[in-house]
Coordinates of C-alpha atoms in Angstrom, one line a residue:
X1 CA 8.6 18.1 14.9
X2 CA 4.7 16.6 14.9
X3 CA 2.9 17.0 12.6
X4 CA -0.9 15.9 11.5
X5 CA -2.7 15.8 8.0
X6 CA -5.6 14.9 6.3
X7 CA -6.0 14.2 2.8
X8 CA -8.2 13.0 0.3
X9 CA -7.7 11.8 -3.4
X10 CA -8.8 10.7 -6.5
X11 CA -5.5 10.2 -8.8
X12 CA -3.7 7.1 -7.6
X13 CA -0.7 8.6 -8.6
X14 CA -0.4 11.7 -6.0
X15 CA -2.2 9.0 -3.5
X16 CA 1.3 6.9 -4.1
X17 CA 3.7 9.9 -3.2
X18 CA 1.8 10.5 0.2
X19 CA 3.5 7.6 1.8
X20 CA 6.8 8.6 3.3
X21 CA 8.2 5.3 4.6
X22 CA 7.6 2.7 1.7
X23 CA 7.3 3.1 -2.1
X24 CA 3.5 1.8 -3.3
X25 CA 2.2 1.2 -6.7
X26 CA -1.5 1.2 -6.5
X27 CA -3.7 -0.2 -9.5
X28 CA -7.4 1.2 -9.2
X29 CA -9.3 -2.1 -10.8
X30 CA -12.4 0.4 -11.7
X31 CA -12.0 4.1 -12.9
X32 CA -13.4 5.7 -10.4
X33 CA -10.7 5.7 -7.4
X34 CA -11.1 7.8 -3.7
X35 CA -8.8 7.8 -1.0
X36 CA -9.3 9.8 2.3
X37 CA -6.0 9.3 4.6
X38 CA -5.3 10.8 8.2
X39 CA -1.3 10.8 8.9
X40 CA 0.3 11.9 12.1
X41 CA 3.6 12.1 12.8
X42 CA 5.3 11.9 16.5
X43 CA 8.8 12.5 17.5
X44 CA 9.6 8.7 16.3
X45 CA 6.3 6.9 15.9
X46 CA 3.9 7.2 12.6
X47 CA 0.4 6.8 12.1
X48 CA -2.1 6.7 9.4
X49 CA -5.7 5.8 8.9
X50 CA -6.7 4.8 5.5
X51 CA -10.5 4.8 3.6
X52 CA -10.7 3.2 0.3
X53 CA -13.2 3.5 -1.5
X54 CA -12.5 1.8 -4.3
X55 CA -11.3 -1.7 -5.4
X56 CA -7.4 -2.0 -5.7
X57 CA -4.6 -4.3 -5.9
X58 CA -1.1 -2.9 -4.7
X59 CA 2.2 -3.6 -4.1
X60 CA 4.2 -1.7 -1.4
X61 CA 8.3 -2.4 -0.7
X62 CA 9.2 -1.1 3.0
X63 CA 12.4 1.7 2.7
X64 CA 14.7 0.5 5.1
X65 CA 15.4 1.0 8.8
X66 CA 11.3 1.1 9.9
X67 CA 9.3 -1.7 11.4
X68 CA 5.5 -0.9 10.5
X69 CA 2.3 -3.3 11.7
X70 CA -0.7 -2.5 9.8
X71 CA -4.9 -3.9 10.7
X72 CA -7.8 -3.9 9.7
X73 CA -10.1 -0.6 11.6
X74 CA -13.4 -1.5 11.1
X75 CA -15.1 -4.9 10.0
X76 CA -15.4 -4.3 6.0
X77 CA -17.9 -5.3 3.8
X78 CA -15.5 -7.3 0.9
X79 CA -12.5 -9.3 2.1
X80 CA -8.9 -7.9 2.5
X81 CA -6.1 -10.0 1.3
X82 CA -2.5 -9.5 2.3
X83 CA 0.1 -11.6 0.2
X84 CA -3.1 -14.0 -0.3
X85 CA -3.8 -14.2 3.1
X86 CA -7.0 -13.3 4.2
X87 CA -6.7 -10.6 6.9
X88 CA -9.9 -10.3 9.6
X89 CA -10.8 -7.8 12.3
X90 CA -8.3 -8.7 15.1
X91 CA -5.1 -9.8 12.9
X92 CA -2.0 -7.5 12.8
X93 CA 0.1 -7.5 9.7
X94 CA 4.1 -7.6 11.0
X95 CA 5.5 -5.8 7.5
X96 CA 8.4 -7.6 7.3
X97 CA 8.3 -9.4 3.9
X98 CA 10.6 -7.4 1.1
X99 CA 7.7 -6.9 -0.8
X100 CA 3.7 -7.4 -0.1
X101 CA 1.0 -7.4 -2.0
X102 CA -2.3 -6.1 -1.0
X103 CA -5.9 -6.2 -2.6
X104 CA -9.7 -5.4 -1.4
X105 CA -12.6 -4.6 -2.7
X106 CA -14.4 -1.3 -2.1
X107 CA -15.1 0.1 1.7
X108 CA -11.7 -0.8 3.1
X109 CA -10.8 0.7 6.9
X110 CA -7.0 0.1 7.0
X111 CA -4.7 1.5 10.2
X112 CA -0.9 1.5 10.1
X113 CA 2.3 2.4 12.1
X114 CA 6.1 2.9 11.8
X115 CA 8.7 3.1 14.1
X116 CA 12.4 3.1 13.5
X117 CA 13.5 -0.5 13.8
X118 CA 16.5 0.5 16.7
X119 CA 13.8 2.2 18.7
X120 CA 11.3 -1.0 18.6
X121 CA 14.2 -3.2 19.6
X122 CA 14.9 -0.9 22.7
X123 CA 11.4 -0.9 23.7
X124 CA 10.9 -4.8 23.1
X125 CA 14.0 -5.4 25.2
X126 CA 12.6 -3.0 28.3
X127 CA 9.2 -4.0 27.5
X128 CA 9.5 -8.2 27.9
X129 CA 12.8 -8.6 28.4
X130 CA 14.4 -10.5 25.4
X131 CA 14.3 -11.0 21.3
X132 CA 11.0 -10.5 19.6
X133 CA 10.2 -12.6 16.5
X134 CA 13.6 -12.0 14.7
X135 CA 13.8 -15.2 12.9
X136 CA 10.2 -16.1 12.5
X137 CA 8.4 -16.1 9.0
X138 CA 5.5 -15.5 9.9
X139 CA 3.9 -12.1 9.2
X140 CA 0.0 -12.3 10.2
X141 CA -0.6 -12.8 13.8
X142 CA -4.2 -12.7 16.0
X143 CA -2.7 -11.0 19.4
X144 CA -5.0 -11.0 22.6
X145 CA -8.3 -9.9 22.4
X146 CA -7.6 -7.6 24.9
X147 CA -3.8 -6.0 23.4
X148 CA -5.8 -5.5 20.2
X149 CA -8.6 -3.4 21.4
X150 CA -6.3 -1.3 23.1
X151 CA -4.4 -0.4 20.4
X152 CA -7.7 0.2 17.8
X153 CA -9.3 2.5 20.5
X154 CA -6.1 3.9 20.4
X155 CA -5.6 4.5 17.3
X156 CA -8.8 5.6 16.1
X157 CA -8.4 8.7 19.4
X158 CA -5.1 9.7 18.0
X159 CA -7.3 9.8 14.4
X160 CA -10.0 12.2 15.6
X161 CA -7.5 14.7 17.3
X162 CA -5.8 14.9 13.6
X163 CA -9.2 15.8 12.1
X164 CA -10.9 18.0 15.2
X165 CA -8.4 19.3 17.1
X166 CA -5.0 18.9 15.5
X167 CA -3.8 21.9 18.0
X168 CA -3.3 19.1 20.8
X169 CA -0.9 17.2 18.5
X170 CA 2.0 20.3 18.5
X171 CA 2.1 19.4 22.2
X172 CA 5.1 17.9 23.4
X173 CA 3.7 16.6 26.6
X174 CA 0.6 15.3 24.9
X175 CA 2.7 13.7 21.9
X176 CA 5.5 12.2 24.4
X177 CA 2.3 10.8 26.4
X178 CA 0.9 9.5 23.4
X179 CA 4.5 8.2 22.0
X180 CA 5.0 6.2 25.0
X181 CA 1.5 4.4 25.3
X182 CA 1.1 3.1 21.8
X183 CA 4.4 2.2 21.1
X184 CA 4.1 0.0 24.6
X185 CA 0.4 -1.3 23.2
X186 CA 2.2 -2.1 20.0
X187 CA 5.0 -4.4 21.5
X188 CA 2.0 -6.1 23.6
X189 CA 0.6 -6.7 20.8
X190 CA 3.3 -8.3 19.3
X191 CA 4.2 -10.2 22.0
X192 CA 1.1 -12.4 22.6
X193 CA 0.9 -12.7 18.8
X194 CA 0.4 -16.6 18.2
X195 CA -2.3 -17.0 15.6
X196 CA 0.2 -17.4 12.6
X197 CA -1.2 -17.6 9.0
X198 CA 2.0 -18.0 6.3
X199 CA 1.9 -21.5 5.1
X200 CA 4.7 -23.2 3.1
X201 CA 2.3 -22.9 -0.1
X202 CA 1.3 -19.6 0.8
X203 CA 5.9 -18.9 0.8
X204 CA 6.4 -20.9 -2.1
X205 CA 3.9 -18.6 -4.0
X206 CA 5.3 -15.3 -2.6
X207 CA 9.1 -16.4 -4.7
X208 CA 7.0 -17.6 -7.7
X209 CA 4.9 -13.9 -7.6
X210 CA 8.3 -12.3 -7.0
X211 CA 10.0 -14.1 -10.3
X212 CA 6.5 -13.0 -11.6
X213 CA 7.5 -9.4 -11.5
X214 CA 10.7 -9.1 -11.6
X215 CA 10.5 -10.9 -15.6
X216 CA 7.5 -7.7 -16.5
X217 CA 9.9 -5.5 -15.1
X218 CA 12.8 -6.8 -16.9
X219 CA 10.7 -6.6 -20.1
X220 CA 8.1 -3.4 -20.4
X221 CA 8.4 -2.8 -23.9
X222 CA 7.3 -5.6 -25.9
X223 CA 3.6 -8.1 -26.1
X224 CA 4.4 -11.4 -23.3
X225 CA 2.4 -14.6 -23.3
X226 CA 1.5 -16.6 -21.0
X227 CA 3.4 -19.8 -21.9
X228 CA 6.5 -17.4 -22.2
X229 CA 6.3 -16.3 -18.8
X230 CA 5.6 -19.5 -17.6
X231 CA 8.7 -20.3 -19.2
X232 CA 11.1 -17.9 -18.2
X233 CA 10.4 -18.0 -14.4
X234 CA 10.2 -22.1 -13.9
X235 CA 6.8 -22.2 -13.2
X236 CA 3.8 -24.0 -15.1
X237 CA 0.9 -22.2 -16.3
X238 CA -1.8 -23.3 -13.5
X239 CA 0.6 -22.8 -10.3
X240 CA 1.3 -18.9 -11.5
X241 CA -2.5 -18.5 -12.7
X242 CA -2.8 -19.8 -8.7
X243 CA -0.5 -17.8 -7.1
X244 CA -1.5 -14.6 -9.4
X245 CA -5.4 -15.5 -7.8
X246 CA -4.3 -15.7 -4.8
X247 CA -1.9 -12.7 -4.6
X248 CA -3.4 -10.4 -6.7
X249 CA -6.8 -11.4 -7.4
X250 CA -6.5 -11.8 -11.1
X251 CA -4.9 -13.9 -13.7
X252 CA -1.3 -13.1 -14.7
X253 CA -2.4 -11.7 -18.1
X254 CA -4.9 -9.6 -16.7
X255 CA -2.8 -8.1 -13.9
X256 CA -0.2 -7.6 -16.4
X257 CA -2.6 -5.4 -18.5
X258 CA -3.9 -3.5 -15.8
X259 CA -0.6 -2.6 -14.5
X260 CA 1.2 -1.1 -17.7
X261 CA -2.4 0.6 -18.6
X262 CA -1.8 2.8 -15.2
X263 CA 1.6 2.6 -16.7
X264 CA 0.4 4.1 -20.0
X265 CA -1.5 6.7 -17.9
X266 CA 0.8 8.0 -15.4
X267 CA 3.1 8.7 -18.8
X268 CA 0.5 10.1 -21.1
X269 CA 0.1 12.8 -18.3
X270 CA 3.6 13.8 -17.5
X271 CA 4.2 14.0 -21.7
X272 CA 4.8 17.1 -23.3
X273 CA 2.3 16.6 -26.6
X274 CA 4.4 18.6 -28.8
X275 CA 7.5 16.1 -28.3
X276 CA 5.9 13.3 -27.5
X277 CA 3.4 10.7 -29.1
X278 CA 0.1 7.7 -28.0
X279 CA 1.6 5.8 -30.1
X280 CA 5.3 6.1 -29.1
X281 CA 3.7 6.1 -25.2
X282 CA 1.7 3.0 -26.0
X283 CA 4.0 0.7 -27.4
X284 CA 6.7 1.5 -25.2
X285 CA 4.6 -0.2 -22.6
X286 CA 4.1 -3.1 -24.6
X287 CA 0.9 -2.3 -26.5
X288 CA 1.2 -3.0 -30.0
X289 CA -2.4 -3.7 -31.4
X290 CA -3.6 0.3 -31.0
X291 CA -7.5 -0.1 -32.1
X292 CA -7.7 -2.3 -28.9
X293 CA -5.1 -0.6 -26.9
X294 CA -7.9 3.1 -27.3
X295 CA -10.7 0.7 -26.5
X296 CA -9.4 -0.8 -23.2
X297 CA -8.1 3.0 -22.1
X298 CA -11.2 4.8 -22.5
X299 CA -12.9 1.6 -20.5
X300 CA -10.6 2.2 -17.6
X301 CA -10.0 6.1 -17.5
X302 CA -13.3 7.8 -19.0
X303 CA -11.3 9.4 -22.5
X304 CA -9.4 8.9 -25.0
X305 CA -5.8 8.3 -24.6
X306 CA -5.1 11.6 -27.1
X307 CA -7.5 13.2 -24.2
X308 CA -5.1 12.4 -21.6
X309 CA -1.8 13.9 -23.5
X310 CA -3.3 17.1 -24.2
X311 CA -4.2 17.9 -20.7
X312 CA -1.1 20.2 -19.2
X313 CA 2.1 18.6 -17.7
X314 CA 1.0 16.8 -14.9
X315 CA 2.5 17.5 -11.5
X316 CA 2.6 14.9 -8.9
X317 CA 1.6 16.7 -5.4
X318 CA -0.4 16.0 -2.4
X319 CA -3.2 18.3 -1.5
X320 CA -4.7 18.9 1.6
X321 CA -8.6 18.7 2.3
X322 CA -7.9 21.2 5.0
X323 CA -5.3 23.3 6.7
X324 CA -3.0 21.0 8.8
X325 CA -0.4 21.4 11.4
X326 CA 2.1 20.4 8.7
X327 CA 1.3 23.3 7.0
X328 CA 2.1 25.2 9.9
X329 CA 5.0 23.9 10.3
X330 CA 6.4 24.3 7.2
X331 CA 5.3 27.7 7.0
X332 CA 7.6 28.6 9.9
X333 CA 10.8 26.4 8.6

C-alpha cells in the first residue's frame, strides 16, 4: 500500500530508525541536531527528501536487494562530501559501495530513492535495451543537464503532495502514473551518467577507512592510540589521518571520540539507573580517565552524564509532525 510521512527530529537516534532500507549511524558534530524528512512510499519505488540542519558525519550500509541514487536538492551553503568526494548540484550518488560515508555542514537539501534491484534491471533492459553499469566502480556521475532537472522537478512535486495534499498519494492511478515516470527519469539518468569521480586514491582510502572501523569495532571497550591503530590495520599514521580527512572530516582520534560519546549516550538513555552505572557505561566504551570523560559529555549534550541516566527508559520511536497517510493506513490494518 502508499504511503506518505513527514517527520521532524531532534534525537539522532529515533532520526536513525526512520530509514527503512539501510541501517545509518549518524554523529551530530554540535549538540544541537534537527532533521525534517518527507518519505513516500509507492507500490515499488521510495522517496525521501531530507533537511539537515545541523553538521554531521554518517555512515549508512545498504540492506540488500534495493538500488538507491541519492542528490543534492538545492545548491547548499557548506560542501557535501560522499566517501570524500565532493558531491555538487547536478551529480547523482549510484549507492552501490558496501558502506558510504557521508558528512556536511549545516543547511543540507539531500533527495533519495530506492527501488528493488530486479525491478531496476527490468526497466533498464526495456528502457535502453542492455546492461547498465554492472561492473563499473564508479559511484558519482553528472548525467545530462536535461535527465537531471527532470528528475529534481520531479522529485521536489511528489515532496509537496506528501506535505499538502497527501490524499492524492492513496491513489492508485496517480501513484502507478507517478511510479512509471520517475523510475523511467531515474534510468535516463543513469544512462547518460559519464562524469565519474572515484579515483584509485579516493578506492584505496575507502579499504584503509573500512580496516579503520572494523579494528574500533572489534575493540569498544578499552583506550586506542594512534600509533596502535596505525599498526593493526597496515597503514602509517599520515595516510589514515588523510583518508579519516577526507572521509569523515576529522582526524582518526577525534572521530573515534565522537563516535563512542554518541555511543555513551544512546546507552546512558536506554539504562535502568537502579541496575546500571556512568561509570560502568563509560568505560565500557573505552573511557577510562572520568573527570575528562564528564567534561567532554556535558560539552557535547548540554548535562551531565548522571543527568542523562536518570531520565526514564528511553524508547526509540518516530514521531510524526503531522497526521500522515501512514497513519491511516495502519489504523485500518
Amino acid at each position: 500500500m502508499a504511503w506518505s510521512r513527514v517527520l521532524c527530529f531532534t534525537d539522532p537516534l529515533a532520526c536513525q530508525a526512520a530509514f527503512p532500507y539501510s541501517d545509518i549511524e549518524i554523529l551530530p558534530t554540535t549538540k544541537d541536531f534537527r532533521v525534517e524528512m518527507t518519505q513516500v512510499a509507492m507500490s515499488q519505488l521510495w522517496l525521501q527528501r531530507t533537511h539537515l540542519s545541523s553538521p554531521t558525519v554518517s555512515t549508512a550500509t545498504s540492506k540488500p536487494g534495493r538500488r538507491s541514487i541519492g542528490f543534492l536538492t538545492e545548491s547548499n551553503l557548506s560542501p557535501y562530501y560522499h566517501c570524500g568526494i565532493e558531491v555538487v548540484p547536478g551529480d547523482i550518488i549510484d549507492n552501490t559501495l558496501e558502506v558510504e560515508h557521508r558528512r556536511c555542514g549545516p543547511g543540507l537539501d539531500y533527495g533519495a530513492m530506492s527501488i528493488p534491484t530486479d525491478e531496476l534491471d527490468t526497466a533498464i533492459e526495456a528502457i535502453i535495451g542492455c546492461e547498465l553499469m554492472e561492473k563499473s566502480e564508479q559511484h558519482i556521475f553528472h548525467p545530462h543537464p536535461q535527465s537531471m532537472s527532470r528528475l529534481l522537478n520531479l522529485h521536489r512535486a511528489i515532496g509537496q503532495l506528501a506535505h499538502e495534499t497527501p490524499d492524492i498519494l492513496q491513489l492508485p492511478e496517480v501513484i502507478r502514473a507517478l511510479e512509471n515516470e520517475f523510475v523511467h527519469v531515474m534510468v535516463r539518468c543513469l544512462a547518460d551518467a559519464v562524469d565519474a569521480k572515484t579515483s584509485t586514491r579516493g578506492r584505496r582510502h575507502d579499504a584503509i577507512i573500512a580496516r579503520f572501523e572494523e579494528f574500533l569495532e572489534a575493540n569498544p571497550d578499552r583506550p586506542l592510540y594512534l600509533a596502535e591503530i596505525c599498526a593493526a590495520i597496515g597503514v602509517a599514521e599520515r595516510t589514515l589521518r588523510a583518508s579519516c580527512e577526507e572521509h569523515l572530516g576529522m582526524g582518526p582520534i577525534r572521530f573515534l571520540t565522537l563516535r563512542r560519546m554518541h555511543l555513551v549516550h544512546g546507552a546512558l538513555l536506554r539504562a535502568v539507573p537502579s541496575t546500571s552505572t556512568v561509570t560502568r557505561i563509560a568505560t565500557n566504551h573505552g573511557f577510562w580517565e572520568l573527570g575528562r570523560f564528564a567534561v567532554a559529555y556535558r560539552a557535547a549534550f548540554g548535562e551531565s552524564p548522571s543527568e542523562t541516566l536518570r531520565r526514564p527508559t528511553k524508547q526509540i520511536a518516530i514521531h510524526l509532525n503531522r497526521p500522515s497517510s501512514l497513519v491511516a493506513a495502519e489504523a485500518n490494518a
